[in-house]
């Protein structure tokens, strides 16, 4: 239904409902200057308009959360910046 790139883009906007996502995208497009990003957002609006609410609610926008945490933390670090095995 949605590509990895589309899900990543949508995560930057309000995805509480399909309509909220459409309105959020349309609102932000007015402030964008990058033609490629505007084009991508316009395509997303069209795709969301053709998507049913049920299909939209089936999308897992958190699917890449673990990957993002692992990429952001150097090996051996846990949240809070401590290394594994640190007692303090």
PDB file of N, CA, C and O in Angstrom, chain B, residues numbered from 101:
ATOM      1  N   UNK B 101       0.821  -1.184   0.000  1.00  0.00           N
ATOM      2  CA  UNK B 101       0.000   0.000   0.000  1.00  0.00           C
ATOM      3  C   UNK B 101       0.874   1.260   0.000  1.00  0.00           C
ATOM      4  O   UNK B 101       0.816   2.050  -0.942  1.00  0.00           O
ATOM      5  N   UNK B 102       1.687   1.454   1.057  1.00  0.00           N
ATOM      6  CA  UNK B 102       2.599   2.602   1.119  1.00  0.00           C
ATOM      7  C   UNK B 102       4.033   2.091   1.108  1.00  0.00           C
ATOM      8  O   UNK B 102       4.337   1.054   1.697  1.00  0.00           O
ATOM      9  N   UNK B 103       4.907   2.826   0.436  1.00  0.00           N
ATOM     10  CA  UNK B 103       6.327   2.461   0.405  1.00  0.00           C
ATOM     11  C   UNK B 103       6.985   2.892   1.712  1.00  0.00           C
ATOM     12  O   UNK B 103       6.403   3.647   2.491  1.00  0.00           O
ATOM     13  N   UNK B 104       8.188   2.412   1.941  1.00  0.00           N
ATOM     14  CA  UNK B 104       8.960   2.802   3.120  1.00  0.00           C
ATOM     15  C   UNK B 104       9.139   4.321   3.136  1.00  0.00           C
ATOM     16  O   UNK B 104       9.003   4.956   4.181  1.00  0.00           O
ATOM     17  N   UNK B 105       9.443   4.891   1.984  1.00  0.00           N
ATOM     18  CA  UNK B 105       9.644   6.342   1.892  1.00  0.00           C
ATOM     19  C   UNK B 105       8.368   7.109   2.226  1.00  0.00           C
ATOM     20  O   UNK B 105       8.415   8.147   2.886  1.00  0.00           O
ATOM     21  N   UNK B 106       7.232   6.592   1.769  1.00  0.00           N
ATOM     22  CA  UNK B 106       5.953   7.251   2.048  1.00  0.00           C
ATOM     23  C   UNK B 106       5.607   7.190   3.527  1.00  0.00           C
ATOM     24  O   UNK B 106       5.137   8.172   4.100  1.00  0.00           O
ATOM     25  N   UNK B 107       5.840   6.037   4.146  1.00  0.00           N
ATOM     26  CA  UNK B 107       5.575   5.903   5.580  1.00  0.00           C
ATOM     27  C   UNK B 107       6.492   6.830   6.363  1.00  0.00           C
ATOM     28  O   UNK B 107       6.060   7.489   7.309  1.00  0.00           O
ATOM     29  N   UNK B 108       7.754   6.878   5.968  1.00  0.00           N
ATOM     30  CA  UNK B 108       8.703   7.767   6.639  1.00  0.00           C
ATOM     31  C   UNK B 108       8.254   9.216   6.521  1.00  0.00           C
ATOM     32  O   UNK B 108       8.321   9.963   7.497  1.00  0.00           O
ATOM     33  N   UNK B 109       7.801   9.621   5.353  1.00  0.00           N
ATOM     34  CA  UNK B 109       7.302  10.976   5.150  1.00  0.00           C
ATOM     35  C   UNK B 109       6.060  11.221   5.995  1.00  0.00           C
ATOM     36  O   UNK B 109       5.971  12.241   6.678  1.00  0.00           O
ATOM     37  N   UNK B 110       5.114  10.316   5.960  1.00  0.00           N
ATOM     38  CA  UNK B 110       3.870  10.493   6.707  1.00  0.00           C
ATOM     39  C   UNK B 110       4.098  10.597   8.209  1.00  0.00           C
ATOM     40  O   UNK B 110       3.348  11.278   8.907  1.00  0.00           O
ATOM     41  N   UNK B 111       5.130   9.924   8.707  1.00  0.00           N
ATOM     42  CA  UNK B 111       5.415   9.979  10.146  1.00  0.00           C
ATOM     43  C   UNK B 111       5.759  11.388  10.602  1.00  0.00           C
ATOM     44  O   UNK B 111       5.697  11.685  11.795  1.00  0.00           O
ATOM     45  N   UNK B 112       6.117  12.253   9.674  1.00  0.00           N
ATOM     46  CA  UNK B 112       6.439  13.643  10.015  1.00  0.00           C
ATOM     47  C   UNK B 112       5.179  14.489  10.189  1.00  0.00           C
ATOM     48  O   UNK B 112       5.255  15.642  10.614  1.00  0.00           O
ATOM     49  N   UNK B 113       4.030  13.919   9.862  1.00  0.00           N
ATOM     50  CA  UNK B 113       2.779  14.652   9.893  1.00  0.00           C
ATOM     51  C   UNK B 113       1.804  13.997  10.857  1.00  0.00           C
ATOM     52  O   UNK B 113       2.110  12.960  11.444  1.00  0.00           O
ATOM     53  N   UNK B 114       0.645  14.591  11.020  1.00  0.00           N
ATOM     54  CA  UNK B 114      -0.395  14.074  11.900  1.00  0.00           C
ATOM     55  C   UNK B 114      -1.029  12.856  11.247  1.00  0.00           C
ATOM     56  O   UNK B 114      -1.702  12.980  10.224  1.00  0.00           O
ATOM     57  N   UNK B 115      -0.820  11.681  11.830  1.00  0.00           N
ATOM     58  CA  UNK B 115      -1.396  10.459  11.269  1.00  0.00           C
ATOM     59  C   UNK B 115      -2.474   9.883  12.181  1.00  0.00           C
ATOM     60  O   UNK B 115      -2.754   8.685  12.130  1.00  0.00           O
ATOM     61  N   UNK B 116      -3.080  10.726  13.014  1.00  0.00           N
ATOM     62  CA  UNK B 116      -4.119  10.247  13.913  1.00  0.00           C
ATOM     63  C   UNK B 116      -5.332   9.735  13.144  1.00  0.00           C
ATOM     64  O   UNK B 116      -5.990   8.790  13.579  1.00  0.00           O
ATOM     65  N   UNK B 117      -5.629  10.347  12.016  1.00  0.00           N
ATOM     66  CA  UNK B 117      -6.674   9.872  11.111  1.00  0.00           C
ATOM     67  C   UNK B 117      -6.211  10.130   9.678  1.00  0.00           C
ATOM     68  O   UNK B 117      -5.282  10.903   9.444  1.00  0.00           O
ATOM     69  N   UNK B 118      -6.857   9.485   8.745  1.00  0.00           N
ATOM     70  CA  UNK B 118      -6.519   9.686   7.328  1.00  0.00           C
ATOM     71  C   UNK B 118      -6.758  11.140   6.940  1.00  0.00           C
ATOM     72  O   UNK B 118      -5.931  11.750   6.263  1.00  0.00           O
ATOM     73  N   UNK B 119      -7.881  11.689   7.366  1.00  0.00           N
ATOM     74  CA  UNK B 119      -8.212  13.084   7.031  1.00  0.00           C
ATOM     75  C   UNK B 119      -7.201  14.051   7.661  1.00  0.00           C
ATOM     76  O   UNK B 119      -6.811  15.036   7.035  1.00  0.00           O
ATOM     77  N   UNK B 120      -6.783  13.771   8.889  1.00  0.00           N
ATOM     78  CA  UNK B 120      -5.783  14.614   9.549  1.00  0.00           C
ATOM     79  C   UNK B 120      -4.465  14.579   8.785  1.00  0.00           C
ATOM     80  O   UNK B 120      -3.788  15.599   8.662  1.00  0.00           O
ATOM     81  N   UNK B 121      -4.104  13.415   8.278  1.00  0.00           N
ATOM     82  CA  UNK B 121      -2.861  13.287   7.501  1.00  0.00           C
ATOM     83  C   UNK B 121      -2.948  14.117   6.223  1.00  0.00           C
ATOM     84  O   UNK B 121      -1.993  14.799   5.851  1.00  0.00           O
ATOM     85  N   UNK B 122      -4.102  14.056   5.551  1.00  0.00           N
ATOM     86  CA  UNK B 122      -4.294  14.834   4.320  1.00  0.00           C
ATOM     87  C   UNK B 122      -4.201  16.321   4.620  1.00  0.00           C
ATOM     88  O   UNK B 122      -3.493  17.053   3.928  1.00  0.00           O
ATOM     89  N   UNK B 123      -4.908  16.769   5.643  1.00  0.00           N
ATOM     90  CA  UNK B 123      -4.902  18.194   5.991  1.00  0.00           C
ATOM     91  C   UNK B 123      -3.517  18.658   6.436  1.00  0.00           C
ATOM     92  O   UNK B 123      -3.089  19.761   6.097  1.00  0.00           O
ATOM     93  N   UNK B 124      -2.829  17.826   7.185  1.00  0.00           N
ATOM     94  CA  UNK B 124      -1.485  18.161   7.651  1.00  0.00           C
ATOM     95  C   UNK B 124      -0.527  18.315   6.470  1.00  0.00           C
ATOM     96  O   UNK B 124       0.249  19.269   6.409  1.00  0.00           O
ATOM     97  N   UNK B 125      -0.590  17.370   5.537  1.00  0.00           N
ATOM     98  CA  UNK B 125       0.249  17.450   4.334  1.00  0.00           C
ATOM     99  C   UNK B 125      -0.066  18.713   3.534  1.00  0.00           C
ATOM    100  O   UNK B 125       0.844  19.436   3.128  1.00  0.00           O
ATOM    101  N   UNK B 126      -1.340  18.976   3.311  1.00  0.00           N
ATOM    102  CA  UNK B 126      -1.735  20.131   2.511  1.00  0.00           C
ATOM    103  C   UNK B 126      -1.312  21.443   3.185  1.00  0.00           C
ATOM    104  O   UNK B 126      -0.875  22.380   2.517  1.00  0.00           O
ATOM    105  N   UNK B 127      -1.443  21.496   4.488  1.00  0.00           N
ATOM    106  CA  UNK B 127      -1.060  22.693   5.232  1.00  0.00           C
ATOM    107  C   UNK B 127       0.440  22.960   5.119  1.00  0.00           C
ATOM    108  O   UNK B 127       0.856  24.096   4.892  1.00  0.00           O
ATOM    109  N   UNK B 128       1.233  21.937   5.275  1.00  0.00           N
ATOM    110  CA  UNK B 128       2.685  22.096   5.229  1.00  0.00           C
ATOM    111  C   UNK B 128       3.207  22.368   3.821  1.00  0.00           C
ATOM    112  O   UNK B 128       4.220  23.046   3.657  1.00  0.00           O
ATOM    113  N   UNK B 129       2.524  21.845   2.807  1.00  0.00           N
ATOM    114  CA  UNK B 129       2.965  22.078   1.428  1.00  0.00           C
ATOM    115  C   UNK B 129       3.020  23.562   1.096  1.00  0.00           C
ATOM    116  O   UNK B 129       3.851  23.989   0.295  1.00  0.00           O
ATOM    117  N   UNK B 130       2.148  24.342   1.701  1.00  0.00           N
ATOM    118  CA  UNK B 130       2.128  25.780   1.448  1.00  0.00           C
ATOM    119  C   UNK B 130       3.392  26.480   1.905  1.00  0.00           C
ATOM    120  O   UNK B 130       3.691  27.583   1.447  1.00  0.00           O
ATOM    121  N   UNK B 131       4.135  25.853   2.801  1.00  0.00           N
ATOM    122  CA  UNK B 131       5.360  26.460   3.331  1.00  0.00           C
ATOM    123  C   UNK B 131       6.628  25.836   2.750  1.00  0.00           C
ATOM    124  O   UNK B 131       7.736  26.285   3.044  1.00  0.00           O
ATOM    125  N   UNK B 132       6.465  24.800   1.923  1.00  0.00           N
ATOM    126  CA  UNK B 132       7.625  24.109   1.353  1.00  0.00           C
ATOM    127  C   UNK B 132       8.151  24.848   0.135  1.00  0.00           C
ATOM    128  O   UNK B 132       7.398  25.476  -0.610  1.00  0.00           O
ATOM    129  N   UNK B 133       9.462  24.759  -0.050  1.00  0.00           N
ATOM    130  CA  UNK B 133      10.099  25.382  -1.203  1.00  0.00           C
ATOM    131  C   UNK B 133      10.736  24.363  -2.135  1.00  0.00           C
ATOM    132  O   UNK B 133      11.035  24.681  -3.286  1.00  0.00           O
ATOM    133  N   UNK B 134      10.946  23.149  -1.655  1.00  0.00           N
ATOM    134  CA  UNK B 134      11.579  22.104  -2.442  1.00  0.00           C
ATOM    135  C   UNK B 134      10.545  21.468  -3.370  1.00  0.00           C
ATOM    136  O   UNK B 134       9.589  20.851  -2.898  1.00  0.00           O
ATOM    137  N   UNK B 135      10.724  21.610  -4.670  1.00  0.00           N
ATOM    138  CA  UNK B 135       9.765  21.121  -5.666  1.00  0.00           C
ATOM    139  C   UNK B 135       9.585  19.606  -5.591  1.00  0.00           C
ATOM    140  O   UNK B 135       8.472  19.107  -5.758  1.00  0.00           O
ATOM    141  N   UNK B 136      10.655  18.882  -5.344  1.00  0.00           N
ATOM    142  CA  UNK B 136      10.568  17.419  -5.264  1.00  0.00           C
ATOM    143  C   UNK B 136       9.735  16.984  -4.058  1.00  0.00           C
ATOM    144  O   UNK B 136       8.915  16.071  -4.162  1.00  0.00           O
ATOM    145  N   UNK B 137       9.946  17.638  -2.920  1.00  0.00           N
ATOM    146  CA  UNK B 137       9.186  17.326  -1.712  1.00  0.00           C
ATOM    147  C   UNK B 137       7.709  17.688  -1.889  1.00  0.00           C
ATOM    148  O   UNK B 137       6.827  16.946  -1.457  1.00  0.00           O
ATOM    149  N   UNK B 138       7.449  18.820  -2.522  1.00  0.00           N
ATOM    150  CA  UNK B 138       6.059  19.229  -2.793  1.00  0.00           C
ATOM    151  C   UNK B 138       5.384  18.192  -3.679  1.00  0.00           C
ATOM    152  O   UNK B 138       4.241  17.810  -3.425  1.00  0.00           O
ATOM    153  N   UNK B 139       6.072  17.736  -4.706  1.00  0.00           N
ATOM    154  CA  UNK B 139       5.531  16.736  -5.614  1.00  0.00           C
ATOM    155  C   UNK B 139       5.236  15.429  -4.880  1.00  0.00           C
ATOM    156  O   UNK B 139       4.200  14.804  -5.106  1.00  0.00           O
ATOM    157  N   UNK B 140       6.145  15.026  -4.008  1.00  0.00           N
ATOM    158  CA  UNK B 140       5.949  13.808  -3.225  1.00  0.00           C
ATOM    159  C   UNK B 140       4.732  13.950  -2.309  1.00  0.00           C
ATOM    160  O   UNK B 140       3.934  13.021  -2.184  1.00  0.00           O
ATOM    161  N   UNK B 141       4.595  15.097  -1.679  1.00  0.00           N
ATOM    162  CA  UNK B 141       3.451  15.344  -0.789  1.00  0.00           C
ATOM    163  C   UNK B 141       2.139  15.371  -1.575  1.00  0.00           C
ATOM    164  O   UNK B 141       1.127  14.848  -1.108  1.00  0.00           O
ATOM    165  N   UNK B 142       2.152  15.969  -2.749  1.00  0.00           N
ATOM    166  CA  UNK B 142       0.943  15.989  -3.588  1.00  0.00           C
ATOM    167  C   UNK B 142       0.530  14.567  -3.959  1.00  0.00           C
ATOM    168  O   UNK B 142      -0.654  14.230  -3.943  1.00  0.00           O
ATOM    169  N   UNK B 143       1.503  13.749  -4.287  1.00  0.00           N
ATOM    170  CA  UNK B 143       1.228  12.346  -4.594  1.00  0.00           C
ATOM    171  C   UNK B 143       0.657  11.608  -3.396  1.00  0.00           C
ATOM    172  O   UNK B 143      -0.237  10.773  -3.537  1.00  0.00           O
ATOM    173  N   UNK B 144       1.183  11.921  -2.209  1.00  0.00           N
ATOM    174  CA  UNK B 144       0.680  11.293  -0.991  1.00  0.00           C
ATOM    175  C   UNK B 144      -0.760  11.704  -0.715  1.00  0.00           C
ATOM    176  O   UNK B 144      -1.575  10.877  -0.306  1.00  0.00           O
ATOM    177  N   UNK B 145      -1.076  12.973  -0.935  1.00  0.00           N
ATOM    178  CA  UNK B 145      -2.453  13.445  -0.732  1.00  0.00           C
ATOM    179  C   UNK B 145      -3.395  12.674  -1.656  1.00  0.00           C
ATOM    180  O   UNK B 145      -4.447  12.211  -1.216  1.00  0.00           O
ATOM    181  N   UNK B 146      -3.034  12.533  -2.917  1.00  0.00           N
ATOM    182  CA  UNK B 146      -3.866  11.793  -3.870  1.00  0.00           C
ATOM    183  C   UNK B 146      -4.028  10.338  -3.437  1.00  0.00           C
ATOM    184  O   UNK B 146      -5.122   9.777  -3.508  1.00  0.00           O
ATOM    185  N   UNK B 147      -2.938   9.740  -2.992  1.00  0.00           N
ATOM    186  CA  UNK B 147      -2.987   8.343  -2.562  1.00  0.00           C
ATOM    187  C   UNK B 147      -3.862   8.195  -1.316  1.00  0.00           C
ATOM    188  O   UNK B 147      -4.642   7.249  -1.212  1.00  0.00           O
ATOM    189  N   UNK B 148      -3.732   9.127  -0.377  1.00  0.00           N
ATOM    190  CA  UNK B 148      -4.539   9.073   0.839  1.00  0.00           C
ATOM    191  C   UNK B 148      -6.021   9.285   0.537  1.00  0.00           C
ATOM    192  O   UNK B 148      -6.881   8.685   1.182  1.00  0.00           O
ATOM    193  N   UNK B 149      -6.315  10.131  -0.433  1.00  0.00           N
ATOM    194  CA  UNK B 149      -7.708  10.366  -0.807  1.00  0.00           C
ATOM    195  C   UNK B 149      -8.350   9.118  -1.393  1.00  0.00           C
ATOM    196  O   UNK B 149      -9.560   8.930  -1.270  1.00  0.00           O
ATOM    197  N   UNK B 150      -7.554   8.262  -2.028  1.00  0.00           N
ATOM    198  CA  UNK B 150      -8.061   7.020  -2.617  1.00  0.00           C
ATOM    199  C   UNK B 150      -8.064   5.865  -1.621  1.00  0.00           C
ATOM    200  O   UNK B 150      -8.647   4.814  -1.888  1.00  0.00           O
ATOM    201  N   UNK B 151      -7.418   6.057  -0.479  1.00  0.00           N
ATOM    202  CA  UNK B 151      -7.309   5.023   0.546  1.00  0.00           C
ATOM    203  C   UNK B 151      -8.520   5.093   1.474  1.00  0.00           C
ATOM    204  O   UNK B 151      -8.965   6.182   1.838  1.00  0.00           O
ATOM    205  N   UNK B 152      -9.043   3.953   1.849  1.00  0.00           N
ATOM    206  CA  UNK B 152     -10.152   3.934   2.808  1.00  0.00           C
ATOM    207  C   UNK B 152      -9.607   4.155   4.216  1.00  0.00           C
ATOM    208  O   UNK B 152      -8.417   3.972   4.473  1.00  0.00           O
ATOM    209  N   UNK B 153     -10.498   4.549   5.119  1.00  0.00           N
ATOM    210  CA  UNK B 153     -10.090   4.722   6.513  1.00  0.00           C
ATOM    211  C   UNK B 153      -9.583   3.403   7.088  1.00  0.00           C
ATOM    212  O   UNK B 153      -8.603   3.387   7.833  1.00  0.00           O
ATOM    213  N   UNK B 154     -10.237   2.308   6.749  1.00  0.00           N
ATOM    214  CA  UNK B 154      -9.821   0.990   7.248  1.00  0.00           C
ATOM    215  C   UNK B 154      -8.410   0.645   6.775  1.00  0.00           C
ATOM    216  O   UNK B 154      -7.599   0.137   7.551  1.00  0.00           O
ATOM    217  N   UNK B 155      -8.120   0.918   5.515  1.00  0.00           N
ATOM    218  CA  UNK B 155      -6.771   0.659   4.992  1.00  0.00           C
ATOM    219  C   UNK B 155      -5.750   1.544   5.706  1.00  0.00           C
ATOM    220  O   UNK B 155      -4.659   1.086   6.046  1.00  0.00           O
ATOM    221  N   UNK B 156      -6.102   2.803   5.930  1.00  0.00           N
ATOM    222  CA  UNK B 156      -5.191   3.729   6.595  1.00  0.00           C
ATOM    223  C   UNK B 156      -4.896   3.264   8.018  1.00  0.00           C
ATOM    224  O   UNK B 156      -3.745   3.280   8.453  1.00  0.00           O
ATOM    225  N   UNK B 157      -5.938   2.848   8.744  1.00  0.00           N
ATOM    226  CA  UNK B 157      -5.736   2.409  10.131  1.00  0.00           C
ATOM    227  C   UNK B 157      -4.939   1.124  10.222  1.00  0.00           C
ATOM    228  O   UNK B 157      -4.407   0.812  11.288  1.00  0.00           O
ATOM    229  N   UNK B 158      -4.839   0.370   9.139  1.00  0.00           N
ATOM    230  CA  UNK B 158      -4.061  -0.870   9.159  1.00  0.00           C
ATOM    231  C   UNK B 158      -2.560  -0.621   8.979  1.00  0.00           C
ATOM    232  O   UNK B 158      -1.756  -1.535   9.162  1.00  0.00           O
ATOM    233  N   UNK B 159      -2.179   0.605   8.622  1.00  0.00           N
ATOM    234  CA  UNK B 159      -0.762   0.937   8.417  1.00  0.00           C
ATOM    235  C   UNK B 159      -0.083   1.102   9.772  1.00  0.00           C
ATOM    236  O   UNK B 159      -0.578   1.826  10.637  1.00  0.00           O
ATOM    237  N   UNK B 160       1.039   0.434   9.952  1.00  0.00           N
ATOM    238  CA  UNK B 160       1.812   0.538  11.193  1.00  0.00           C
ATOM    239  C   UNK B 160       2.897   1.600  11.009  1.00  0.00           C
ATOM    240  O   UNK B 160       3.943   1.348  10.410  1.00  0.00           O
ATOM    241  N   UNK B 161       2.623   2.775  11.532  1.00  0.00           N
ATOM    242  CA  UNK B 161       3.580   3.877  11.398  1.00  0.00           C
ATOM    243  C   UNK B 161       4.742   3.757  12.376  1.00  0.00           C
ATOM    244  O   UNK B 161       5.676   4.557  12.315  1.00  0.00           O
ATOM    245  N   UNK B 162       4.707   2.779  13.275  1.00  0.00           N
ATOM    246  CA  UNK B 162       5.792   2.593  14.241  1.00  0.00           C
ATOM    247  C   UNK B 162       6.745   1.486  13.823  1.00  0.00           C
ATOM    248  O   UNK B 162       7.676   1.163  14.561  1.00  0.00           O
ATOM    249  N   UNK B 163       6.526   0.898  12.651  1.00  0.00           N
ATOM    250  CA  UNK B 163       7.292  -0.265  12.225  1.00  0.00           C
ATOM    251  C   UNK B 163       8.801  -0.009  12.184  1.00  0.00           C
ATOM    252  O   UNK B 163       9.580  -0.945  12.364  1.00  0.00           O
ATOM    253  N   UNK B 164       9.221   1.206  11.958  1.00  0.00           N
ATOM    254  CA  UNK B 164      10.654   1.499  11.862  1.00  0.00           C
ATOM    255  C   UNK B 164      11.214   2.168  13.114  1.00  0.00           C
ATOM    256  O   UNK B 164      12.357   2.624  13.098  1.00  0.00           O
ATOM    257  N   UNK B 165      10.446   2.238  14.193  1.00  0.00           N
ATOM    258  CA  UNK B 165      10.909   2.881  15.421  1.00  0.00           C
ATOM    259  C   UNK B 165      12.163   2.221  15.981  1.00  0.00           C
ATOM    260  O   UNK B 165      13.102   2.927  16.350  1.00  0.00           O
ATOM    261  N   UNK B 166      12.211   0.887  16.060  1.00  0.00           N
ATOM    262  CA  UNK B 166      13.374   0.194  16.613  1.00  0.00           C
ATOM    263  C   UNK B 166      14.620   0.450  15.789  1.00  0.00           C
ATOM    264  O   UNK B 166      15.703   0.622  16.348  1.00  0.00           O
ATOM    265  N   UNK B 167      14.488   0.478  14.466  1.00  0.00           N
ATOM    266  CA  UNK B 167      15.632   0.748  13.602  1.00  0.00           C
ATOM    267  C   UNK B 167      16.196   2.127  13.869  1.00  0.00           C
ATOM    268  O   UNK B 167      17.414   2.304  13.889  1.00  0.00           O
ATOM    269  N   UNK B 168      15.339   3.098  14.073  1.00  0.00           N
ATOM    270  CA  UNK B 168      15.769   4.471  14.304  1.00  0.00           C
ATOM    271  C   UNK B 168      16.553   4.574  15.615  1.00  0.00           C
ATOM    272  O   UNK B 168      17.571   5.264  15.679  1.00  0.00           O
ATOM    273  N   UNK B 169      16.080   3.891  16.655  1.00  0.00           N
ATOM    274  CA  UNK B 169      16.771   3.909  17.945  1.00  0.00           C
ATOM    275  C   UNK B 169      18.134   3.270  17.798  1.00  0.00           C
ATOM    276  O   UNK B 169      19.121   3.807  18.302  1.00  0.00           O
ATOM    277  N   UNK B 170      18.217   2.132  17.119  1.00  0.00           N
ATOM    278  CA  UNK B 170      19.488   1.437  16.950  1.00  0.00           C
ATOM    279  C   UNK B 170      20.478   2.251  16.129  1.00  0.00           C
ATOM    280  O   UNK B 170      21.676   2.219  16.408  1.00  0.00           O
ATOM    281  N   UNK B 171      20.002   2.981  15.121  1.00  0.00           N
ATOM    282  CA  UNK B 171      20.891   3.794  14.304  1.00  0.00           C
ATOM    283  C   UNK B 171      21.405   5.000  15.072  1.00  0.00           C
ATOM    284  O   UNK B 171      22.531   5.442  14.843  1.00  0.00           O
ATOM    285  N   UNK B 172      20.599   5.539  15.980  1.00  0.00           N
ATOM    286  CA  UNK B 172      20.962   6.755  16.702  1.00  0.00           C
ATOM    287  C   UNK B 172      21.923   6.487  17.852  1.00  0.00           C
ATOM    288  O   UNK B 172      22.655   7.391  18.254  1.00  0.00           O
ATOM    289  N   UNK B 173      21.942   5.270  18.392  1.00  0.00           N
ATOM    290  CA  UNK B 173      22.767   4.953  19.548  1.00  0.00           C
ATOM    291  C   UNK B 173      24.015   4.187  19.124  1.00  0.00           C
ATOM    292  O   UNK B 173      23.923   3.186  18.415  1.00  0.00           O
ATOM    293  N   UNK B 174      25.190   4.662  19.563  1.00  0.00           N
ATOM    294  CA  UNK B 174      26.415   3.894  19.293  1.00  0.00           C
ATOM    295  C   UNK B 174      26.333   2.521  19.947  1.00  0.00           C
ATOM    296  O   UNK B 174      25.634   2.354  20.947  1.00  0.00           O
ATOM    297  N   UNK B 175      27.021   1.561  19.407  1.00  0.00           N
ATOM    298  CA  UNK B 175      26.996   0.195  19.934  1.00  0.00           C
ATOM    299  C   UNK B 175      27.347   0.182  21.408  1.00  0.00           C
ATOM    300  O   UNK B 175      28.295   0.837  21.840  1.00  0.00           O
ATOM    301  N   UNK B 176      26.575  -0.569  22.171  1.00  0.00           N
ATOM    302  CA  UNK B 176      26.848  -0.719  23.591  1.00  0.00           C
ATOM    303  C   UNK B 176      26.194   0.330  24.466  1.00  0.00           C
ATOM    304  O   UNK B 176      26.235   0.209  25.690  1.00  0.00           O
ATOM    305  N   UNK B 177      25.599   1.348  23.889  1.00  0.00           N
ATOM    306  CA  UNK B 177      24.945   2.359  24.708  1.00  0.00           C
ATOM    307  C   UNK B 177      23.483   2.037  24.874  1.00  0.00           C
ATOM    308  O   UNK B 177      22.842   1.487  23.979  1.00  0.00           O
ATOM    309  N   UNK B 178      22.971   2.383  26.021  1.00  0.00           N
ATOM    310  CA  UNK B 178      21.549   2.238  26.300  1.00  0.00           C
ATOM    311  C   UNK B 178      20.977   3.638  26.420  1.00  0.00           C
ATOM    312  O   UNK B 178      21.738   4.596  26.557  1.00  0.00           O
ATOM    313  N   UNK B 179      19.663   3.788  26.373  1.00  0.00           N
ATOM    314  CA  UNK B 179      19.087   5.131  26.506  1.00  0.00           C
ATOM    315  C   UNK B 179      19.626   5.851  27.726  1.00  0.00           C
ATOM    316  O   UNK B 179      19.770   5.241  28.785  1.00  0.00           O
ATOM    317  N   UNK B 180      19.922   7.108  27.604  1.00  0.00           N
ATOM    318  CA  UNK B 180      20.502   7.894  28.678  1.00  0.00           C
ATOM    319  C   UNK B 180      21.990   8.083  28.502  1.00  0.00           C
ATOM    320  O   UNK B 180      22.614   8.802  29.283  1.00  0.00           O
ATOM    321  N   UNK B 181      22.582   7.450  27.487  1.00  0.00           N
ATOM    322  CA  UNK B 181      23.983   7.660  27.164  1.00  0.00           C
ATOM    323  C   UNK B 181      24.944   6.795  27.941  1.00  0.00           C
ATOM    324  O   UNK B 181      26.153   6.928  27.754  1.00  0.00           O
ATOM    325  N   UNK B 182      24.464   5.900  28.819  1.00  0.00           N
ATOM    326  CA  UNK B 182      25.339   5.040  29.593  1.00  0.00           C
ATOM    327  C   UNK B 182      25.714   3.819  28.778  1.00  0.00           C
ATOM    328  O   UNK B 182      24.943   3.375  27.928  1.00  0.00           O
ATOM    329  N   UNK B 183      26.872   3.285  29.028  1.00  0.00           N
ATOM    330  CA  UNK B 183      27.313   2.059  28.369  1.00  0.00           C
ATOM    331  C   UNK B 183      26.770   0.856  29.151  1.00  0.00           C
ATOM    332  O   UNK B 183      26.562   0.924  30.362  1.00  0.00           O
ATOM    333  N   UNK B 184      26.552  -0.226  28.436  1.00  0.00           N
ATOM    334  CA  UNK B 184      26.106  -1.441  29.100  1.00  0.00           C
ATOM    335  C   UNK B 184      27.139  -1.830  30.138  1.00  0.00           C
ATOM    336  O   UNK B 184      28.339  -1.796  29.869  1.00  0.00           O
ATOM    337  N   UNK B 185      26.677  -2.200  31.324  1.00  0.00           N
ATOM    338  CA  UNK B 185      27.579  -2.609  32.389  1.00  0.00           C
ATOM    339  C   UNK B 185      27.968  -1.478  33.318  1.00  0.00           C
ATOM    340  O   UNK B 185      28.552  -1.736  34.370  1.00  0.00           O
ATOM    341  N   UNK B 186      27.664  -0.214  32.968  1.00  0.00           N
ATOM    342  CA  UNK B 186      27.926   0.899  33.865  1.00  0.00           C
ATOM    343  C   UNK B 186      27.016   0.795  35.078  1.00  0.00           C
ATOM    344  O   UNK B 186      25.822   0.524  34.949  1.00  0.00           O
ATOM    345  N   UNK B 187      27.584   1.011  36.252  1.00  0.00           N
ATOM    346  CA  UNK B 187      26.781   0.919  37.477  1.00  0.00           C
ATOM    347  C   UNK B 187      26.159   2.237  37.862  1.00  0.00           C
ATOM    348  O   UNK B 187      25.191   2.233  38.622  1.00  0.00           O
ATOM    349  N   UNK B 188      26.647   3.352  37.393  1.00  0.00           N
ATOM    350  CA  UNK B 188      26.084   4.657  37.760  1.00  0.00           C
ATOM    351  C   UNK B 188      25.275   5.220  36.678  1.00  0.00           C
ATOM    352  O   UNK B 188      24.728   6.314  36.820  1.00  0.00           O
TER     353      UNK B 188
END
